PDB file of C-alpha atoms in Angstrom:
ATOM      1  CA  SER R 115      30.641 -21.909 -19.323  1.00 51.00           C
ATOM      2  CA  LEU R 116      29.744 -20.559 -15.567  1.00 44.00           C
ATOM      3  CA  ALA R 117      27.879 -17.392 -16.679  1.00 46.00           C
ATOM      4  CA  ALA R 118      26.019 -18.867 -18.709  1.00 47.00           C
ATOM      5  CA  GLY R 119      24.385 -20.491 -16.205  1.00 47.00           C
ATOM      6  CA  LEU R 120      24.424 -18.395 -13.684  1.00 39.00           C
ATOM      7  CA  LEU R 121      21.829 -16.210 -16.199  1.00 42.00           C
ATOM      8  CA  ALA R 122      19.685 -19.091 -16.947  1.00 44.00           C
ATOM      9  CA  SER R 123      19.258 -19.632 -12.896  1.00 45.00           C
ATOM     10  CA  ALA R 124      18.509 -16.125 -12.667  1.00 45.00           C
ATOM     11  CA  LEU R 125      15.724 -16.199 -15.689  1.00 45.00           C
ATOM     12  CA  SER R 126      14.358 -19.463 -14.602  1.00 44.00           C
ATOM     13  CA  LEU R 127      13.588 -17.555 -10.522  1.00 45.00           C
ATOM     14  CA  PRO R 128      10.125 -17.521 -10.494  1.00 47.00           C
ATOM     15  CA  ALA R 129       8.389 -14.335 -10.530  1.00 51.00           C
ATOM     16  CA  THR R 130       6.128 -14.265  -7.663  1.00 60.00           C
ATOM     17  CA  ALA R 131       8.565 -13.882  -4.928  1.00 85.00           C
ATOM     18  CA  THR R 132       7.218 -11.281  -2.733  1.00 92.00           C
ATOM     19  CA  THR R 133       9.107 -10.052   0.504  1.00 95.00           C
ATOM     20  CA  LEU R 134       6.469  -9.868   3.569  1.00 96.00           C
ATOM     21  CA  VAL R 135       7.053  -7.831   6.097  1.00 96.00           C
ATOM     22  CA  PRO R 136       4.555  -7.787   8.660  1.00 97.00           C
ATOM     23  CA  LEU R 137       2.980  -4.816   9.697  1.00 97.00           C
ATOM     24  CA  ALA R 138       2.697  -3.819  13.882  1.00 95.00           C
ATOM     25  CA  ASN R 139      -0.722  -3.455  14.937  1.00 95.00           C
ATOM     26  CA  ASP R 140       0.849  -0.215  16.866  1.00 96.00           C
ATOM     27  CA  GLY R 141       0.183   2.743  14.209  1.00 96.00           C
ATOM     28  CA  ALA R 142       4.292   3.145  13.354  1.00 97.00           C
ATOM     29  CA  TRP R 143       4.761   3.652   9.612  1.00 98.00           C
ATOM     30  CA  SER R 144       6.361   0.771   6.843  1.00 97.00           C
ATOM     31  CA  THR R 145       7.262   2.463   3.784  1.00 97.00           C
ATOM     32  CA  PHE R 146       6.986   0.919   0.742  1.00 97.00           C
ATOM     33  CA  ASP R 147       8.830   2.331  -2.900  1.00 97.00           C
ATOM     34  CA  VAL R 148       7.365   1.454  -6.739  1.00 97.00           C
ATOM     35  CA  ASP R 149       9.369   2.276  -9.743  1.00 96.00           C
ATOM     36  CA  ALA R 150       8.568   0.059 -12.618  1.00 94.00           C
ATOM     37  CA  LEU R 151      12.268   0.102 -13.636  1.00 94.00           C
ATOM     38  CA  THR R 152      13.775  -0.923 -10.673  1.00 93.00           C
ATOM     39  CA  SER R 153      11.146  -3.453 -10.004  1.00 94.00           C
ATOM     40  CA  LEU R 154      12.129  -7.574 -11.370  1.00 93.00           C
ATOM     41  CA  SER R 155       8.686  -7.469 -12.567  1.00 91.00           C
ATOM     42  CA  GLY R 156       8.885  -3.996 -14.428  1.00 92.00           C
ATOM     43  CA  GLY R 157       5.606  -2.688 -12.763  1.00 94.00           C
ATOM     44  CA  LEU R 158       3.782  -0.856 -10.442  1.00 96.00           C
ATOM     45  CA  GLU R 159       3.614  -2.652  -7.772  1.00 97.00           C
ATOM     46  CA  TRP R 160       4.781  -2.139  -3.989  1.00 97.00           C
ATOM     47  CA  ILE R 161       8.361  -3.885  -4.087  1.00 96.00           C
ATOM     48  CA  ASP R 162      11.166  -3.523  -1.234  1.00 95.00           C
ATOM     49  CA  LEU R 163      15.034  -1.652  -1.964  1.00 93.00           C
ATOM     50  CA  ASP R 164      15.901  -4.442  -4.385  1.00 93.00           C
ATOM     51  CA  GLY R 165      12.618  -4.736  -6.391  1.00 94.00           C
ATOM     52  CA  VAL R 166      10.992  -7.152  -4.857  1.00 95.00           C
ATOM     53  CA  ASP R 167       7.275  -6.902  -4.825  1.00 96.00           C
ATOM     54  CA  LEU R 168       6.712  -6.207  -0.941  1.00 97.00           C
ATOM     55  CA  ALA R 169       3.772  -7.351   0.381  1.00 97.00           C
ATOM     56  CA  PHE R 170       2.283  -7.115   4.661  1.00 98.00           C
ATOM     57  CA  SER R 171       1.608  -8.863   6.761  1.00 97.00           C
ATOM     58  CA  LEU R 172      -1.241  -8.511   9.241  1.00 96.00           C
ATOM     59  CA  THR R 173      -2.159 -10.822  12.474  1.00 95.00           C
ATOM     60  CA  LEU R 174      -4.705  -9.059  13.848  1.00 95.00           C
ATOM     61  CA  SER R 175      -6.848  -9.965  17.332  1.00 94.00           C
ATOM     62  CA  GLN R 176      -9.443  -7.240  16.503  1.00 94.00           C
ATOM     63  CA  ASP R 177     -10.691  -4.562  14.293  1.00 95.00           C
ATOM     64  CA  SER R 178      -7.990  -1.935  12.635  1.00 97.00           C
ATOM     65  CA  ILE R 179      -7.240   0.119  10.533  1.00 97.00           C
ATOM     66  CA  LEU R 180      -5.088   0.035   7.904  1.00 98.00           C
ATOM     67  CA  ARG R 181      -3.477   3.692   6.840  1.00 98.00           C
ATOM     68  CA  VAL R 182      -1.883   3.816   3.596  1.00 98.00           C
ATOM     69  CA  VAL R 183      -0.324   7.460   2.256  1.00 98.00           C
ATOM     70  CA  ASP R 184       1.037   9.005  -0.919  1.00 96.00           C
ATOM     71  CA  LEU R 185       5.098  10.347  -0.064  1.00 95.00           C
ATOM     72  CA  GLY R 186       7.670  11.576  -1.830  1.00 91.00           C
ATOM     73  CA  PHE R 187       6.194  14.284  -4.453  1.00 88.00           C
ATOM     74  CA  ARG R 188       2.107  14.730  -4.859  1.00 87.00           C
ATOM     75  CA  GLY R 189      -0.267  12.566  -6.895  1.00 87.00           C
ATOM     76  CA  ASP R 190       0.309   9.435  -6.955  1.00 93.00           C
ATOM     77  CA  ARG R 191      -2.337   6.672  -5.775  1.00 95.00           C
ATOM     78  CA  PHE R 192      -3.037   3.636  -5.132  1.00 98.00           C
ATOM     79  CA  GLU R 193      -5.028   0.001  -5.553  1.00 98.00           C
ATOM     80  CA  LEU R 194      -5.059  -2.373  -2.191  1.00 98.00           C
ATOM     81  CA  THR R 195      -5.186  -5.567  -2.391  1.00 97.00           C
ATOM     82  CA  VAL R 196      -5.838  -7.592   0.410  1.00 97.00           C
ATOM     83  CA  ARG R 197      -5.997 -11.564   0.953  1.00 96.00           C
ATOM     84  CA  ALA R 198      -6.800 -14.198   3.401  1.00 93.00           C
ATOM     85  CA  GLY R 199      -6.081 -17.735   2.866  1.00 90.00           C
ATOM     86  CA  ILE R 200      -7.646 -18.467  -0.682  1.00 92.00           C
ATOM     87  CA  THR R 201      -9.547 -14.758  -1.274  1.00 93.00           C
ATOM     88  CA  THR R 202      -7.891 -12.187  -2.711  1.00 95.00           C
ATOM     89  CA  GLN R 203     -10.075  -8.959  -3.435  1.00 96.00           C
ATOM     90  CA  VAL R 204      -9.712  -5.149  -3.745  1.00 97.00           C
ATOM     91  CA  LEU R 205      -9.373  -3.396  -0.590  1.00 96.00           C
ATOM     92  CA  GLY R 206      -9.825   0.225  -2.314  1.00 97.00           C
ATOM     93  CA  GLN R 207      -8.240   2.616  -3.520  1.00 98.00           C
ATOM     94  CA  THR R 208      -6.609   5.626  -1.547  1.00 97.00           C
ATOM     95  CA  SER R 209      -8.117   8.929  -2.650  1.00 96.00           C
ATOM     96  CA  ALA R 210      -7.388  11.800  -6.078  1.00 92.00           C
ATOM     97  CA  VAL R 211      -5.616  13.766  -5.400  1.00 85.00           C
ATOM     98  CA  GLY R 212      -5.399  17.882  -7.716  1.00 75.00           C
ATOM     99  CA  ASN R 213      -2.848  18.022 -10.957  1.00 70.00           C
ATOM    100  CA  PRO R 214      -0.208  15.342 -10.243  1.00 69.00           C
ATOM    101  CA  ASP R 215       2.329  17.628 -12.349  1.00 68.00           C
ATOM    102  CA  ILE R 216       5.596  17.620 -10.393  1.00 71.00           C
ATOM    103  CA  ALA R 217       7.504  20.399 -11.443  1.00 59.00           C
ATOM    104  CA  SER R 218       7.660  22.619  -8.990  1.00 59.00           C
ATOM    105  CA  GLU R 219       7.076  21.050  -5.955  1.00 67.00           C
ATOM    106  CA  ASP R 220       9.373  19.559  -2.280  1.00 76.00           C
ATOM    107  CA  ILE R 221       8.743  16.302  -1.239  1.00 87.00           C
ATOM    108  CA  VAL R 222       7.376  14.646   2.181  1.00 91.00           C
ATOM    109  CA  THR R 223       9.107  11.919   3.712  1.00 94.00           C
ATOM    110  CA  ASP R 224       7.525  12.382   6.334  1.00 97.00           C
ATOM    111  CA  PRO R 225       4.041   9.893   6.455  1.00 98.00           C
ATOM    112  CA  ASP R 226       2.847  11.809   9.734  1.00 98.00           C
ATOM    113  CA  LEU R 227       3.251  15.238   7.360  1.00 96.00           C
ATOM    114  CA  ALA R 228       1.489  13.930   3.831  1.00 95.00           C
ATOM    115  CA  TRP R 229      -0.816  12.523   5.995  1.00 97.00           C
ATOM    116  CA  ALA R 230      -1.746  15.234   6.987  1.00 95.00           C
ATOM    117  CA  ASP R 231      -1.829  16.912   3.341  1.00 91.00           C
ATOM    118  CA  THR R 232      -4.838  17.162   1.633  1.00 89.00           C
ATOM    119  CA  ASN R 233      -2.508  17.181  -1.738  1.00 87.00           C
ATOM    120  CA  TYR R 234      -1.211  13.820  -0.644  1.00 92.00           C
ATOM    121  CA  SER R 235      -2.976  10.974  -1.750  1.00 95.00           C
ATOM    122  CA  LYS R 236      -4.648   8.609   1.056  1.00 97.00           C
ATOM    123  CA  GLY R 237      -6.929   5.784   3.076  1.00 98.00           C
ATOM    124  CA  SER R 238      -8.064   3.673   5.353  1.00 97.00           C
ATOM    125  CA  PHE R 239      -9.238   0.118   5.378  1.00 97.00           C
ATOM    126  CA  LEU R 240     -10.924  -1.546   8.064  1.00 96.00           C
ATOM    127  CA  LEU R 241      -9.767  -4.699   8.792  1.00 95.00           C
ATOM    128  CA  GLY R 242     -11.809  -7.526  10.785  1.00 94.00           C
ATOM    129  CA  ALA R 243      -9.304  -9.535  13.208  1.00 94.00           C
ATOM    130  CA  GLY R 244      -7.322 -12.617  11.347  1.00 95.00           C
ATOM    131  CA  SER R 245      -4.900 -12.788   8.972  1.00 96.00           C
ATOM    132  CA  TRP R 246      -3.849 -10.828   6.257  1.00 95.00           C
ATOM    133  CA  THR R 247      -1.316  -9.793   3.627  1.00 97.00           C
ATOM    134  CA  VAL R 248      -1.947  -6.578   1.574  1.00 98.00           C
ATOM    135  CA  THR R 249      -0.253  -5.672  -1.613  1.00 97.00           C
ATOM    136  CA  GLY R 250      -0.874  -2.836  -3.355  1.00 98.00           C
ATOM    137  CA  VAL R 251       0.045  -1.147  -7.294  1.00 98.00           C
ATOM    138  CA  LEU R 252       0.723   2.610  -8.449  1.00 97.00           C
ATOM    139  CA  ILE R 253      -2.225   3.502 -10.460  1.00 96.00           C
ATOM    140  CA  GLN R 254      -1.964   6.925 -10.810  1.00 93.00           C
ATOM    141  CA  SER R 255       1.415   8.381 -11.538  1.00 91.00           C
ATOM    142  CA  ALA R 256       2.808  12.358 -10.641  1.00 87.00           C
ATOM    143  CA  ASP R 257       4.512  13.322 -13.478  1.00 86.00           C
ATOM    144  CA  PHE R 258       6.752  15.596 -14.784  1.00 82.00           C
ATOM    145  CA  GLY R 259       5.244  17.597 -17.678  1.00 80.00           C
ATOM    146  CA  GLY R 260       2.676  15.457 -18.606  1.00 81.00           C
ATOM    147  CA  ALA R 261       5.056  12.079 -18.654  1.00 87.00           C
ATOM    148  CA  PRO R 262       3.701  10.099 -15.448  1.00 90.00           C
ATOM    149  CA  LEU R 263       6.961   9.317 -12.697  1.00 91.00           C
ATOM    150  CA  ASN R 264       6.251   5.466 -12.397  1.00 93.00           C
ATOM    151  CA  ALA R 265       8.480   5.635  -9.697  1.00 93.00           C
ATOM    152  CA  THR R 266       6.881   6.369  -6.089  1.00 94.00           C
ATOM    153  CA  VAL R 267       7.276   5.756  -2.106  1.00 96.00           C
ATOM    154  CA  GLY R 268       4.660   5.418   0.932  1.00 97.00           C
ATOM    155  CA  ALA R 269       3.643   4.322   4.219  1.00 98.00           C
ATOM    156  CA  ALA R 270       1.432   1.804   5.735  1.00 98.00           C
ATOM    157  CA  SER R 271       0.210   1.785   9.511  1.00 98.00           C
ATOM    158  CA  LEU R 272      -1.995  -0.074  11.709  1.00 97.00           C
ATOM    159  CA  THR R 273      -4.100   0.940  14.206  1.00 97.00           C
ATOM    160  CA  ALA R 274      -6.132  -0.659  16.780  1.00 95.00           C
ATOM    161  CA  VAL R 275      -9.762  -0.045  17.092  1.00 91.00           C
ATOM    162  CA  PRO R 276     -11.574   0.614  20.525  1.00 82.00           C
ATOM    163  CA  VAL R 277     -14.323  -1.990  21.039  1.00 68.00           C
ATOM    164  CA  PRO R 278     -17.092   0.571  20.799  1.00 64.00           C
ATOM    165  CA  ALA R 279     -15.641   2.270  17.711  1.00 50.00           C
ATOM    166  CA  ALA R 280     -15.530  -0.757  15.689  1.00 48.00           C
ATOM    167  CA  GLY R 281     -18.906  -1.013  15.560  1.00 52.00           C
ATOM    168  CA  LEU R 282     -18.963   2.923  15.046  1.00 52.00           C
ATOM    169  CA  LEU R 283     -17.218   2.582  11.946  1.00 50.00           C
ATOM    170  CA  MET R 284     -19.127  -1.047  11.215  1.00 50.00           C
ATOM    171  CA  LEU R 285     -22.241   1.118  10.390  1.00 47.00           C
ATOM    172  CA  GLY R 286     -20.423   4.145   8.521  1.00 47.00           C
ATOM    173  CA  ALA R 287     -18.168   4.118   4.976  1.00 45.00           C
ATOM    174  CA  GLY R 288     -15.800   0.750   6.505  1.00 45.00           C
ATOM    175  CA  GLY R 289     -18.926  -0.863   7.004  1.00 45.00           C
ATOM    176  CA  PHE R 290     -18.946  -3.151   3.607  1.00 44.00           C
ATOM    177  CA  LEU R 291     -15.614  -4.030   3.990  1.00 49.00           C
ATOM    178  CA  GLY R 292     -15.726  -4.633   8.118  1.00 47.00           C
ATOM    179  CA  LEU R 293     -18.587  -7.440   7.582  1.00 44.00           C
ATOM    180  CA  PHE R 294     -15.985  -8.856   4.840  1.00 48.00           C
ATOM    181  CA  ALA R 295     -13.573  -9.369   7.210  1.00 48.00           C
ATOM    182  CA  ARG R 296     -15.370 -11.233   9.592  1.00 46.00           C
ATOM    183  CA  ARG R 297     -17.441 -13.455   6.430  1.00 42.00           C
ATOM    184  CA  ARG R 298     -14.239 -15.034   6.250  1.00 42.00           C
ATOM    185  CA  THR R 299     -12.646 -18.044   7.034  1.00 40.00           C
TER     186      THR R 299
END
């Protein structure tokens, strides 16, 4: 029947479908979702509103800072992975946060407000010039009464680093990532 054929076609779709979202190097925030119930894979990776895996594509002409922040309820943490060509590696994790129980929490949906709030997980990552694909996964979920929600929203932004400042960052905590960024081909 037609219904059986459509179902078979849907089930045969590759599980690796990904929505690529270009992230402009202008400091503007772009959001992503995580929801184990609506994700097509049933996992905790970043997804778009249709449940499809989401990745940010970056084309950088100079060193830039990628920022990622948790939104919604506090208590979520992310692990980021970066791919350049065929090389993939863990970029890092957003910061640890306090008690993830959200029983009496307000919801923060403004990335700038969440970035300024020490109760929200965040991370800054230095990337060198080149083409990158960045994905993420929820590694700690806010919970309600001890049960993880496994659903959240977050945001990412990208800002170019002035050349002298990029050199100073290379000497600091971001040095390893900057060296990786420069080594890849």
